[in-house]
């Protein structure tokens, strides 16, 4: 088996998987249908203020698993749908930002600054076309970087990192995420500690399930879907409902401005936008590759960097914040280029970098047969490594999603503008019950719904006191893995309690963790989850 | 601590990590975060929890408690009423996967929670809130129940 054989097998796994239907005698695979469905749903969800890609991914997951089951054949269609949602939601967020001055997702806030002035000036369609073109370009660039770097990073990790170093890498990742996510290092660290504490309940190697207080409910531990959906989705819904309850006001009605006749995006326009798109795509990809730093920071940095350059180089042109097409391009290219790059730590290290990646990892854990991490990229020549085939299948899925984005994404974006008019106070209670029902059909216990509400309240309180819930969720996902790796490292080093400091690479990673913490304390960040 | 093994254990002359170590480390991490906040190395504004927020949480919990009680008991109550009129001796448990019985609790509880929350936000009970709740519960039945034989809607896994 050569590398090219693996790539070809990955492509075939997507195109020759289970057949959905036949079109003019050509079998259309279920995976492709699911990528398209997820992508269109993602655009609609992104275009709806109050909803976000991770919410749709969370609610879809139990339904997808019920449809496709737990067989290896299920992985590509399920992941295809989720990746489609992730990509679609990113570009969908620009729609209400441009048309109604309401960001559909937090990372499209900067798009409102120039998108809505363009709409008011009569160029709504053109603004949407610019957002789509920039988003698709940034996304494609990021995916190419992912495909080129993830396998090499994984090979490096596998070649140079043994058990103590892998333990240190997990500690570094958690420390990094806790330090950079949210506005407070102390709160990020507490959030991470709470996540670790929660995942250690009811687990362990002893016969007695630890911290279970002798109860059967705690002895089984908290199911990962219940806690993650509770903290991430229900916590957000509770906070939004509370805000609406306090405000007691509905979405403002907006007057539709008169639109210009010529809304086409010409090559001369694109040529002017390309430097801004390129700069933002690089910024977004670099930020996306770091775990924990999300697309909102990428959009802010892409916008800020391009705004300074624009003001210096083209002082005579429309400036950022006043309806500059370049402002939309810079923001959308930056936030979209995060979605491919954030798969780099997922696939090469098994570490989720943001909420969307959390649900991709949850899907692989639920279905089984594919464990994201360095072992995925083990090139075996005598036997087939099925995980590597799946990895190339995932890359193929991402490129198919990009193809849909380039071909029909723009047209669909213009259609879903109506979603921005759905009132939040009607939508959020429905999302709440939809999430609870999705949890119930997996766990079939009312106590699981109460547990999710408990985690939702925890997520709500975290948001209220300015604590990001993302370190909690990532610690919850990685906690078991951290303990298992540490146990193995301890055993492999003959019970050396200093194994994190006696191996040079592990010691460097632990040192880096402390350095990141100290630097973050000295200079508080402004990054939001 | 509610753990049977210590930080480090010796099993058959081999030293291993005990079950206490991981929760101790987690507690230490929380303590470290608190220390960072306490020593005042941070210059960012902190959020707060107001009395109105606590009222909202109480309201939310009441909505869930009533909604889940409706969800749990509407089906069995309906069977009891049916028995009274028909003279039969039916039990809800064998009917929990049979329409329309299996939908009664879900529709009642789900509609209540959605309508109550919409009404709370709007400040008044409206027909619109009830219709949205009812429509959403029927849509969820269509999504989670009709296509799948192996999924149980709430509360049918508990009864």
XYZ file of C-alpha atoms in Angstrom:
688
model
C 0.000 0.000 0.000
C 1.471 3.327 -1.047
C 0.295 6.776 0.016
C -1.517 7.141 -3.299
C -3.352 3.849 -2.727
C -4.610 5.175 0.597
C -5.727 8.456 -0.980
C -7.534 6.580 -3.749
C -9.205 4.222 -1.252
C -10.369 7.261 0.769
C -11.914 8.845 -2.332
C -13.573 5.551 -3.290
C -14.948 5.154 0.270
C -16.845 8.401 -0.259
C -18.036 7.848 -3.827
C -18.649 4.106 -3.661
C -20.161 3.983 -0.186
C -23.791 2.950 0.452
C -25.983 4.207 -2.412
C -28.642 6.845 -1.690
C -30.237 6.861 -5.144
C -29.390 6.520 -8.797
C -29.280 9.499 -11.179
C -29.298 8.665 -14.912
C -27.866 5.272 -14.065
C -25.099 6.729 -11.903
C -25.154 5.708 -8.235
C -25.053 8.692 -5.894
C -23.484 7.752 -2.583
C -25.209 8.456 0.709
C -22.125 10.325 1.963
C -22.413 12.942 -0.791
C -26.136 13.381 -0.110
C -25.394 13.847 3.592
C -22.643 16.417 2.930
C -25.079 18.406 0.778
C -27.901 18.117 3.353
C -25.612 19.159 6.192
C -24.208 22.045 4.199
C -27.646 23.448 3.311
C -28.898 22.966 6.881
C -25.742 24.666 8.152
C -26.366 27.754 5.989
C -29.970 27.943 7.249
C -28.865 27.516 10.866
C -26.061 30.065 10.505
C -28.532 32.511 8.983
C -30.817 32.202 12.012
C -29.725 34.460 14.886
C -29.766 32.510 18.144
C -28.857 29.230 16.467
C -25.312 28.086 15.791
C -23.582 25.269 13.934
C -22.659 23.312 17.102
C -26.325 23.364 18.216
C -27.440 21.808 14.938
C -24.598 19.288 15.141
C -25.601 18.349 18.705
C -29.258 17.802 17.852
C -28.499 15.967 14.597
C -26.040 13.490 16.088
C -28.507 11.116 17.837
C -30.789 11.175 14.787
C -27.875 10.403 12.473
C -26.707 7.547 14.694
C -30.255 6.127 14.755
C -30.377 6.258 10.964
C -26.908 4.914 10.223
C -26.183 2.791 13.301
C -22.774 2.047 14.763
C -21.193 0.234 11.801
C -17.977 1.446 10.082
C -20.180 2.374 7.069
C -21.886 5.000 9.255
C -18.789 7.098 9.876
C -18.435 8.913 6.547
C -22.141 9.807 6.059
C -22.434 11.031 9.673
C -19.166 12.978 9.572
C -20.101 14.284 6.121
C -23.316 15.740 7.490
C -21.612 17.285 10.526
C -18.757 18.761 8.491
C -21.352 20.126 6.054
C -23.206 21.820 8.943
C -19.939 23.233 10.308
C -18.975 24.760 6.968
C -22.476 25.916 6.053
C -23.041 27.677 9.390
C -19.888 29.744 8.910
C -21.054 31.268 5.638
C -24.697 31.391 6.751
C -23.779 33.710 9.642
C -22.989 36.467 7.148
C -26.550 36.562 5.752
C -28.387 38.330 8.634
C -25.217 40.331 9.363
C -25.406 41.852 5.890
C -29.180 42.036 5.419
C -30.388 42.963 8.913
C -27.329 44.175 10.866
C -27.715 41.104 13.138
C -24.803 38.642 13.185
C -26.115 35.088 12.713
C -23.060 33.719 14.513
C -20.622 35.568 16.835
C -17.816 35.385 14.280
C -19.824 37.378 11.722
C -20.153 40.431 13.971
C -17.429 42.277 12.033
C -19.349 41.546 8.811
C -22.163 43.813 10.035
C -19.768 46.788 10.130
C -19.430 46.936 6.336
C -22.123 44.500 5.172
C -25.103 46.404 6.525
C -23.898 49.795 5.228
C -23.613 48.157 1.775
C -27.201 46.895 2.122
C -28.370 50.382 3.092
C -26.519 51.754 0.078
C -28.497 49.338 -2.128
C -25.842 46.653 -2.649
C -27.131 43.784 -0.471
C -26.765 41.114 -3.165
C -23.282 42.237 -4.043
C -22.300 42.185 -0.358
C -23.620 38.613 -0.084
C -21.649 37.610 -3.181
C -18.472 39.120 -1.708
C -19.073 37.304 1.601
C -19.643 34.029 -0.227
C -16.595 34.350 -2.479
C -14.313 35.298 0.411
C -15.712 32.601 2.666
C -15.359 29.869 0.048
C -11.803 30.964 -0.768
C -10.733 31.065 2.894
C -12.358 27.709 3.600
C -10.742 25.989 0.622
C -7.316 27.417 1.473
C -7.644 26.205 5.046
C -8.655 22.698 3.948
C -5.643 22.460 1.655
C -3.370 23.444 4.569
C -5.094 20.789 6.712
C -4.559 18.061 4.125
C -0.915 19.011 3.676
C 0.017 19.403 7.345
C -2.124 17.081 9.508
C -0.508 13.801 8.364
C 3.018 15.183 8.854
C 2.214 16.605 12.286
C 0.703 13.257 13.308
C 3.765 11.372 12.028
C 6.039 13.716 13.998
C 3.974 13.195 17.148
C 4.014 9.424 16.710
C 7.744 9.339 15.983
C 8.984 11.582 18.767
C 6.371 11.462 21.520
C 6.216 8.520 23.900
C 3.756 8.112 26.790
C 5.276 10.752 29.136
C 5.477 13.258 26.270
C 1.878 12.501 25.203
C 0.755 13.134 28.787
C 2.638 16.426 28.757
C 1.099 17.316 25.354
C -2.402 16.810 26.762
C -1.519 18.968 29.781
C -0.123 21.637 27.455
C -3.262 21.599 25.272
C -5.565 21.934 28.280
C -3.393 24.652 29.803
C -3.264 26.540 26.501
C -7.034 26.386 26.008
C -7.710 27.464 29.610
C -5.323 30.400 29.189
C -6.479 31.793 25.870
C -10.240 31.178 25.805
C -12.412 33.800 27.472
C -11.209 36.999 29.053
C -9.836 35.546 32.297
C -7.056 33.003 32.854
C -8.179 32.233 36.412
C -11.724 31.496 35.291
C -10.461 29.455 32.332
C -8.380 27.316 34.710
C -11.341 26.861 37.089
C -13.552 25.887 34.149
C -10.973 23.283 33.112
C -10.689 21.950 36.684
C -14.463 21.595 36.924
C -14.515 19.665 33.639
C -11.821 17.299 34.919
C -13.612 16.810 38.223
C -16.919 16.057 36.461
C -15.420 13.457 34.124
C -13.669 11.659 36.993
C -17.002 10.963 38.740
C -17.994 7.302 38.506
C -14.814 6.262 36.658
C -11.463 4.839 37.775
C -9.909 1.383 38.021
C -11.117 0.386 41.474
C -14.290 -1.677 42.003
C -15.918 1.263 43.768
C -16.876 3.986 41.251
C -15.150 7.041 42.697
C -17.014 10.137 43.872
C -20.346 8.374 43.315
C -21.457 8.820 46.952
C -22.837 5.294 46.871
C -25.568 6.219 44.376
C -26.349 4.233 41.253
C -26.952 7.409 39.180
C -23.447 8.770 39.803
C -21.798 5.320 39.639
C -22.304 5.288 35.856
C -20.670 8.712 35.486
C -22.087 11.498 33.352
C -22.680 10.546 29.705
C -20.538 12.709 27.471
C -23.478 13.869 25.301
C -25.514 14.906 28.342
C -22.776 17.030 29.853
C -21.495 18.547 26.605
C -24.967 19.371 25.262
C -25.975 20.684 28.679
C -23.055 23.049 29.133
C -22.673 24.160 25.520
C -26.213 24.209 24.113
C -28.609 24.429 27.081
C -26.369 26.901 28.928
C -26.430 29.205 25.908
C -30.199 28.812 25.447
C -30.835 29.550 29.156
C -28.730 32.703 28.978
C -30.395 33.936 25.778
C -33.857 33.258 27.236
C -32.916 35.099 30.414
C -31.680 38.073 28.364
C -34.977 38.099 26.438
C -36.927 37.730 29.686
C -35.103 40.721 31.161
C -35.522 42.799 28.011
C -39.113 41.730 27.213
C -38.689 43.012 23.728
C -38.992 41.439 20.334
C -36.746 41.622 17.327
C -36.803 45.044 15.763
C -38.580 45.355 12.455
C -36.328 46.749 9.762
C -37.180 48.763 6.705
C -35.890 47.177 3.503
C -33.743 49.741 1.630
C -34.149 50.133 -2.149
C -31.635 47.993 -3.984
C -29.438 48.971 -6.946
C -29.998 47.315 -10.315
C -26.408 46.176 -10.928
C -25.289 43.792 -8.183
C -22.756 41.716 -10.126
C -19.352 40.846 -8.748
C -16.839 41.443 -11.543
C -13.275 40.192 -11.976
C -12.013 43.743 -11.357
C -13.784 43.672 -7.959
C -12.336 40.254 -7.142
C -8.811 41.389 -8.066
C -9.095 44.237 -5.559
C -10.372 41.892 -2.853
C -7.826 39.094 -3.299
C -4.993 40.621 -1.190
C -7.416 41.115 1.703
C -8.798 37.598 1.329
C -5.289 36.110 1.141
C -4.075 37.935 4.245
C -7.163 36.953 6.251
C -7.051 33.338 5.057
C -3.485 33.005 6.367
C -4.425 34.646 9.694
C -7.544 32.472 10.072
C -5.695 29.263 9.210
C -2.868 30.009 11.661
C -5.343 30.800 14.449
C -7.582 27.852 13.607
C -4.705 25.416 13.957
C -4.265 26.412 17.625
C -6.684 24.625 19.936
C -9.159 26.812 21.775
C -8.800 30.000 19.751
C -11.948 30.310 17.708
C -13.164 31.970 14.564
C -14.256 35.137 16.397
C -10.667 36.115 17.132
C -9.676 35.165 13.578
C -12.374 37.464 12.183
C -11.355 40.304 14.502
C -7.664 39.960 13.657
C -8.300 39.558 9.928
C -10.528 42.640 9.920
C -8.192 44.726 12.088
C -5.104 43.858 10.098
C -6.780 44.606 6.754
C -8.362 47.822 8.081
C -4.928 49.241 8.996
C -3.478 48.289 5.623
C -6.501 49.656 3.757
C -6.329 53.007 5.578
C -2.602 53.318 4.862
C -2.547 52.169 1.232
C -5.915 53.386 -0.068
C -6.947 56.446 1.949
C -9.133 57.678 -0.935
C -11.337 54.521 -1.009
C -14.378 53.767 1.197
C -12.899 52.972 4.596
C -13.649 49.949 6.804
C -16.804 50.435 8.851
C -18.407 52.620 6.182
C -19.468 49.934 3.728
C -16.117 48.762 2.310
C -16.358 45.539 0.339
C -12.831 44.756 1.535
C -14.112 44.711 5.158
C -16.598 41.935 4.382
C -13.929 40.017 2.449
C -11.380 40.292 5.268
C -13.825 39.113 7.943
C -15.431 36.268 6.039
C -12.146 34.876 4.669
C -10.697 34.869 8.203
C -13.595 33.207 10.023
C -14.161 30.616 7.292
C -10.510 29.624 7.124
C -10.725 28.485 10.750
C -13.037 25.563 9.948
C -10.473 23.493 8.052
C -7.494 24.406 10.213
C -9.254 23.518 13.453
C -9.350 19.932 12.183
C -5.527 19.862 12.359
C -5.372 19.307 16.162
C -8.436 17.021 15.933
C -7.015 14.652 13.339
C -3.336 14.789 14.225
C -3.546 14.971 18.031
C -7.126 13.948 18.896
C -7.605 17.308 20.640
C -10.744 19.305 19.834
C -10.033 22.985 19.338
C -13.560 24.426 19.384
C -17.222 23.536 19.938
C -17.744 22.228 16.386
C -14.711 19.958 16.717
C -16.097 18.673 20.033
C -19.127 17.272 18.204
C -16.975 15.732 15.465
C -14.999 13.895 18.183
C -18.270 12.909 19.890
C -19.490 11.421 16.613
C -16.350 9.334 16.144
C -16.519 8.161 19.781
C -20.203 7.231 19.440
C -19.805 5.313 16.200
C -16.392 3.776 16.947
C -13.821 2.396 14.531
C -12.043 5.743 14.144
C -10.028 7.293 16.952
C -8.738 10.738 15.960
C -5.100 11.075 16.945
C -1.599 10.372 15.674
C -2.207 6.633 15.150
C -4.710 7.431 12.370
C -1.857 8.404 10.070
C 0.155 5.207 10.515
C 1.121 4.256 6.943
C 1.205 0.463 6.820
C 2.426 -1.022 3.585
C 1.625 -4.710 4.074
C -1.878 -4.332 5.549
C -4.568 -1.677 5.103
C -4.964 0.798 7.980
C -8.744 1.438 7.824
C -8.448 4.596 9.940
C -6.091 6.136 7.403
C -8.554 5.347 4.615
C -11.249 7.096 6.672
C -8.962 10.110 7.191
C -8.552 10.511 3.435
C -12.306 9.966 3.130
C -12.788 12.914 5.499
C -10.449 15.059 3.407
C -12.493 14.111 0.339
C -15.690 15.079 2.169
C -14.229 18.492 3.001
C -13.352 19.111 -0.629
C -16.837 18.009 -1.749
C -18.332 20.448 0.778
C -16.122 23.152 -0.741
C -17.377 22.216 -4.190
C -20.966 22.640 -2.999
C -19.952 25.919 -1.406
C -18.493 27.249 -4.663
C -21.388 26.061 -6.834
C -24.650 26.411 -4.913
C -23.602 28.022 -1.626
C -23.964 31.593 -2.860
C -27.438 31.077 -4.340
C -28.671 29.298 -1.199
C -27.262 32.078 1.002
C -29.447 34.587 -0.792
C -32.532 32.368 -0.301
C -32.215 31.859 3.471
C -32.333 35.555 4.388
C -35.883 34.929 5.604
C -34.522 32.825 8.519
C -33.203 35.973 10.165
C -36.800 37.077 10.748
C -37.686 34.064 12.958
C -38.215 35.586 16.444
C -35.721 34.330 19.006
C -38.283 34.078 21.803
C -40.247 31.498 19.763
C -37.196 29.671 18.499
C -35.177 29.185 21.706
C -37.757 27.192 23.746
C -38.165 24.877 20.730
C -34.380 24.401 20.498
C -34.334 23.703 24.235
C -36.916 20.905 24.049
C -35.363 19.583 20.840
C -32.022 19.240 22.627
C -33.587 17.579 25.681
C -35.512 15.160 23.459
C -32.301 14.364 21.550
C -30.645 13.540 24.887
C -33.600 11.386 25.985
C -33.679 9.255 22.852
C -30.016 8.394 23.505
C -30.265 7.764 27.244
C -34.002 6.886 27.634
C -34.060 8.208 31.220
C -35.808 11.334 32.492
C -32.909 11.617 34.959
C -30.613 12.184 31.961
C -32.752 15.187 30.982
C -32.450 16.527 34.537
C -28.697 15.934 34.466
C -28.515 17.884 31.185
C -30.527 20.705 32.777
C -28.070 20.635 35.701
C -25.146 20.974 33.284
C -27.141 23.650 31.425
C -27.445 25.640 34.639
C -23.715 25.208 35.199
C -23.101 26.530 31.659
C -25.525 29.389 32.326
C -23.786 30.350 35.585
C -20.388 30.155 33.886
C -21.556 32.576 31.199
C -23.098 34.890 33.769
C -19.857 35.152 35.766
C -17.779 35.570 32.612
C -16.303 32.057 32.602
C -15.942 30.316 29.238
C -17.538 26.840 29.182
C -15.213 25.619 26.410
C -12.294 24.598 28.726
C -14.850 22.636 30.793
C -16.074 20.727 27.754
C -12.621 20.013 26.350
C -11.348 18.911 29.783
C -14.406 16.649 30.073
C -13.567 15.043 26.735
C -9.824 14.743 27.328
C -9.890 13.967 31.083
C -10.160 10.188 30.781
C -7.514 10.106 28.072
C -5.187 12.223 30.227
C -5.573 9.906 33.213
C -5.136 6.753 31.128
C -2.008 8.107 29.405
C -0.570 9.246 32.741
C -1.209 5.802 34.281
C 0.497 4.102 31.330
C 3.410 6.549 31.413
C 3.830 6.016 35.156
C 3.859 2.242 34.678
C 6.157 2.389 31.642
C 8.733 4.484 33.504
C 8.813 1.983 36.371
C 6.747 4.090 38.744
C 8.811 7.258 38.305
C 6.717 10.081 39.843
C 8.845 12.674 37.975
C 8.220 11.217 34.508
C 6.939 14.575 33.271
C 10.267 16.227 34.091
C 12.849 13.511 33.367
C 11.982 13.326 29.648
C 13.288 16.440 27.835
C 10.336 16.897 25.434
C 7.808 16.336 28.240
C 9.672 18.807 30.453
C 9.674 21.397 27.641
C 5.907 20.949 27.138
C 5.230 21.304 30.875
C 7.478 24.389 30.906
C 5.558 25.811 27.934
C 2.283 25.243 29.781
C 3.548 27.292 32.718
C 4.937 29.946 30.361
C 1.591 30.283 28.526
C -0.215 30.613 31.854
C 2.187 33.251 33.146
C 2.110 35.232 29.894
C -1.687 35.077 29.769
C -1.946 36.303 33.374
C 0.414 39.192 32.633
C -1.535 40.187 29.521
C -5.256 39.342 29.759
C -6.748 38.279 26.454
C -9.921 39.601 24.882
C -10.817 36.392 23.111
C -14.368 35.187 23.440
C -15.316 31.498 23.100
C -12.894 11.782 49.707
C -15.352 9.281 48.245
C -12.623 7.119 46.667
C -11.411 3.721 47.841
C -7.795 3.882 46.626
C -5.123 6.437 47.508
C -2.962 8.681 45.307
C -0.416 5.918 44.754
C -1.160 2.215 45.248
C 1.054 -0.821 45.529
C -0.528 -3.836 43.829
C 1.498 -7.088 43.710
C 4.706 -5.177 44.446
C 4.023 -2.807 41.522
C 3.437 0.869 42.210
C 0.446 2.238 40.290
C -1.558 5.447 40.230
C -4.603 5.211 42.512
C -8.084 6.506 41.784
C -7.645 9.471 44.131
C -4.898 11.154 42.154
C -6.971 12.439 39.219
C -9.729 14.106 41.316
C -7.015 15.555 43.592
C -5.276 17.060 40.568
C -8.643 18.421 39.332
C -9.285 20.011 42.735
C -5.759 21.419 42.651
C -6.442 22.940 39.205
C -9.608 24.600 40.549
C -7.582 25.873 43.514
C -4.920 27.216 41.147
C -7.587 29.091 39.168
C -8.988 30.550 42.376
C -5.479 31.576 43.445
C -4.893 33.323 40.111
C -8.143 35.251 40.610
C -7.344 36.011 44.253
C -3.819 37.315 43.807
C -5.325 39.867 41.453
C -3.204 39.209 38.428
C -6.242 39.854 36.240
C -7.422 43.181 34.964
C -10.637 42.137 33.255
C -14.165 42.988 34.368
C -15.963 40.072 35.974
C -19.574 39.098 35.429
C -22.120 38.853 38.182
C -25.354 37.082 39.086
C -28.282 39.353 39.925
C -31.468 38.621 41.850
C -33.362 38.739 38.545
C -31.100 35.986 37.201
C -31.932 33.796 40.195
C -35.648 34.435 39.642
C -35.230 33.331 36.061
C -33.521 30.093 37.161
C -36.360 29.427 39.631
C -38.938 30.067 36.894
C -37.072 27.765 34.545
C -36.926 24.955 37.106
C -40.637 25.289 37.881
C -41.433 25.091 34.146
C -39.341 21.943 33.821
C -40.763 20.351 36.981
C -44.380 20.883 35.878
C -43.606 19.986 32.246
C -41.790 16.765 33.140
C -44.525 15.803 35.609
C -47.083 16.249 32.811
C -44.828 14.251 30.529
C -44.498 11.424 33.052
C -48.121 11.161 34.223
C -50.383 12.267 31.333
C -50.175 8.876 29.590
C -50.895 6.744 32.700
C -53.652 9.211 33.716
C -55.255 8.939 30.281
C -55.169 5.127 30.503
C -56.786 5.319 33.955
C -59.554 7.582 32.594
C -60.049 5.238 29.620
C -60.318 2.277 31.982
C -62.964 4.126 33.984
C -65.104 4.656 30.891
C -64.534 1.343 29.136
C -64.310 -0.911 32.160
C -61.105 -2.454 30.829
C -58.014 -3.131 32.923
C -55.313 -1.597 30.741
C -51.872 -0.611 32.007
C -49.747 2.177 30.436
C -46.509 0.171 30.322
C -47.612 -2.305 27.608
C -49.047 0.638 25.625
C -45.941 2.826 25.827
C -44.965 2.000 22.239
C -48.502 2.235 20.850
C -50.060 5.335 19.259
C -51.730 7.488 20.446
C -50.863 6.592 24.048
C -47.119 6.956 23.590
C -47.491 10.552 22.380
C -49.800 11.895 25.100
C -47.206 12.599 27.779
C -44.663 13.956 25.339
C -47.116 16.328 23.652
C -48.508 17.561 26.995
C -45.109 18.114 28.654
C -43.301 19.482 25.628
C -46.135 21.862 24.708
C -46.303 23.087 28.297
C -42.574 23.814 28.614
C -42.381 25.611 25.257
C -45.593 27.604 25.782
C -44.622 28.516 29.359
C -41.188 29.782 28.355
C -42.540 31.788 25.397
C -45.226 33.251 27.647
C -42.665 34.112 30.316
C -40.565 36.022 27.792
C -43.616 37.755 26.274
C -45.064 38.547 29.688
C -48.470 37.046 28.825
C -49.999 33.732 27.795
C -50.858 33.754 24.104
C -52.500 31.354 21.697
C -49.398 31.733 19.547
C -47.248 30.270 22.370
C -49.540 27.251 22.691
C -49.646 26.674 18.940
C -45.846 26.922 18.631
C -45.491 24.425 21.515
C -47.992 22.027 19.980
C -46.534 22.353 16.483
C -42.986 21.832 17.768
C -43.959 18.707 19.745
C -45.673 17.223 16.691
C -42.643 18.081 14.545
C -40.342 16.372 17.072
C -42.572 13.274 16.978
C -42.222 13.307 13.197
C -38.430 13.604 13.467
C -37.652 11.235 16.339
C -40.492 8.692 16.359
C -42.025 8.078 12.942
C -38.846 7.114 11.061
C -37.371 4.932 13.838
C -38.653 1.795 15.529
C -35.838 1.723 18.069
C -36.237 5.203 19.611
C -38.455 5.957 22.592
C -39.833 9.441 23.184
C -39.906 10.794 26.738
C -41.141 9.446 29.138
C -41.597 5.993 27.593
C -38.180 4.685 28.603
C -38.955 5.294 32.274
C -42.485 3.915 32.666
